[in-house]
């Protein structure tokens, strides 16, 4: 019996997770609203902190408001439920069946988290970003390099959050 390709297994777990997330649409419709509220609270909170001042400690109000909103958009994408799913399976004693599978436990949960990331990017991050951009005046990145570095940092944040 030959070992299966880990990349193919991760893709299969990702696809399965994506389809499971797709079944719970209402949860994510409410999530879009929640992330918008979080961004709005941050937007107005920074306005109160600045309260008429042009800048504080070298930061401008528009920059901090944009940072806060983009932070919530990114959080809607990289968040993963893999830790609570694993904890629940351990608590219920169901982890034994996961450990008996012919693939590593880490690969199973990493694949599921990647599938959730894909779902969240399409059905959470994009709508949240569009709603926030329509409602608030966000500033563009200073350069395309800054934008690329930000995207890379979100991908790295996903891995850190998963770990």
C-alpha positions as semicolon CSV with decimal commas, in nm:
position;residue;x (nm);y (nm);z (nm)
1;X;0,000;0,000;0,000
2;X;0,155;0,330;-0,107
3;X;0,130;0,653;0,088
4;X;-0,101;0,916;-0,054
5;X;0,036;1,248;-0,173
6;X;0,009;1,493;0,121
7;X;-0,070;1,785;-0,111
8;X;-0,362;1,595;-0,264
9;X;-0,489;1,500;0,081
10;X;-0,467;1,862;0,198
11;X;-0,664;1,970;-0,112
12;X;-0,929;1,707;-0,041
13;X;-0,963;1,824;0,320
14;X;-0,975;2,187;0,199
15;X;-1,249;2,110;-0,053
16;X;-1,452;1,926;0,209
17;X;-1,418;2,213;0,455
18;X;-1,514;2,467;0,188
19;X;-1,831;2,272;0,107
20;X;-1,924;2,237;0,474
21;X;-1,881;2,613;0,523
22;X;-2,097;2,675;0,217
23;X;-2,384;2,491;0,388
24;X;-2,389;2,745;0,675
25;X;-2,462;3,063;0,475
26;X;-2,672;3,243;0,735
27;X;-2,388;3,226;0,985
28;X;-2,166;3,417;0,742
29;X;-2,433;3,667;0,640
30;X;-2,454;3,760;1,009
31;X;-2,073;3,758;1,025
32;X;-2,053;4,016;0,745
33;X;-2,281;4,243;0,946
34;X;-2,074;4,183;1,263
35;X;-1,743;4,268;1,096
36;X;-1,898;4,583;0,949
37;X;-2,012;4,687;1,298
38;X;-1,663;4,620;1,438
39;X;-1,509;4,834;1,162
40;X;-1,764;5,113;1,218
41;X;-1,696;5,117;1,592
42;X;-1,321;5,135;1,524
43;X;-1,377;5,411;1,267
44;X;-1,569;5,632;1,509
45;X;-1,349;5,541;1,806
46;X;-1,042;5,673;1,624
47;X;-1,238;5,987;1,538
48;X;-1,304;6,037;1,910
49;X;-0,939;5,972;1,999
50;X;-0,823;6,236;1,753
51;X;-1,113;6,475;1,837
52;X;-1,017;6,760;1,608
53;X;-0,640;6,709;1,608
54;X;-0,467;6,662;1,273
55;X;-0,235;6,393;1,405
56;X;-0,119;6,209;1,712
57;X;0,239;6,080;1,750
58;X;0,302;6,105;1,375
59;X;-0,018;5,926;1,275
60;X;-0,299;6,085;1,078
61;X;-0,664;6,009;1,149
62;X;-0,733;5,879;0,797
63;X;-0,440;5,638;0,817
64;X;-0,549;5,489;1,150
65;X;-0,910;5,462;1,039
66;X;-0,802;5,283;0,722
67;X;-0,573;5,055;0,923
68;X;-0,857;4,965;1,163
69;X;-1,100;4,887;0,880
70;X;-0,847;4,684;0,680
71;X;-0,761;4,496;0,998
72;X;-1,123;4,384;1,035
73;X;-1,141;4,285;0,668
74;X;-0,822;4,078;0,706
75;X;-0,947;3,921;1,029
76;X;-1,263;3,810;0,852
77;X;-1,042;3,618;0,609
78;X;-0,768;3,456;0,819
79;X;-0,978;3,351;1,119
80;X;-1,008;2,974;1,152
81;X;-1,215;2,746;1,374
82;X;-0,958;2,466;1,365
83;X;-0,853;2,514;1,727
84;X;-1,207;2,494;1,865
85;X;-1,291;2,202;1,634
86;X;-0,987;2,010;1,758
87;X;-1,065;2,097;2,122
88;X;-1,423;1,977;2,077
89;X;-1,312;1,645;1,929
90;X;-1,066;1,596;2,214
91;X;-1,331;1,678;2,475
92;X;-1,581;1,436;2,320
93;X;-1,319;1,164;2,279
94;X;-1,359;1,162;1,900
95;X;-0,992;1,240;1,836
96;X;-0,909;0,869;1,837
97;X;-1,087;0,818;1,503
98;X;-0,891;1,112;1,355
99;X;-0,565;0,958;1,470
100;X;-0,653;0,626;1,306
101;X;-0,679;0,783;0,960
102;X;-0,388;0,719;0,721
103;X;-0,298;1,089;0,711
104;X;-0,148;1,311;0,975
105;X;-0,374;1,496;1,214
106;X;-0,196;1,822;1,134
107;X;-0,259;1,771;0,762
108;X;-0,629;1,704;0,823
109;X;-0,680;2,022;1,022
110;X;-0,450;2,231;0,802
111;X;-0,644;2,124;0,493
112;X;-0,973;2,208;0,664
113;X;-0,837;2,549;0,768
114;X;-0,721;2,623;0,411
115;X;-1,070;2,538;0,284
116;X;-1,217;2,769;0,545
117;X;-0,970;3,039;0,437
118;X;-1,086;3,008;0,076
119;X;-1,450;3,028;0,179
120;X;-1,388;3,323;0,408
121;X;-1,188;3,512;0,144
122;X;-1,470;3,478;-0,111
123;X;-1,778;3,500;0,107
124;X;-1,659;3,706;0,405
125;X;-1,355;3,916;0,316
126;X;-1,478;4,031;-0,023
127;X;-1,830;4,134;0,091
128;X;-1,699;4,289;0,414
129;X;-1,440;4,482;0,214
130;X;-1,696;4,604;-0,037
131;X;-1,940;4,719;0,233
132;X;-1,667;4,894;0,432
133;X;-1,523;5,060;0,118
134;X;-1,870;5,181;0,021
135;X;-1,942;5,327;0,364
136;X;-1,605;5,469;0,469
137;X;-1,332;5,664;0,294
138;X;-1,031;5,432;0,297
139;X;-0,685;5,540;0,187
140;X;-0,498;5,349;-0,080
141;X;-0,163;5,184;0,002
142;X;0,145;5,401;-0,050
143;X;0,270;5,170;-0,327
144;X;0,197;4,833;-0,489
145;X;0,485;4,690;-0,288
146;X;0,310;4,789;0,035
147;X;-0,010;4,621;-0,088
148;X;0,180;4,303;-0,180
149;X;0,352;4,298;0,159
150;X;0,015;4,336;0,328
151;X;-0,131;4,041;0,137
152;X;0,176;3,835;0,231
153;X;0,135;3,934;0,596
154;X;-0,231;3,820;0,592
155;X;-0,124;3,482;0,454
156;X;0,142;3,455;0,723
157;X;-0,115;3,561;0,985
158;X;-0,334;3,272;0,875
159;X;-0,048;3,029;0,938
160;X;0,032;3,183;1,276
161;X;-0,332;3,177;1,377
162;X;-0,362;2,815;1,265
163;X;-0,050;2,714;1,456
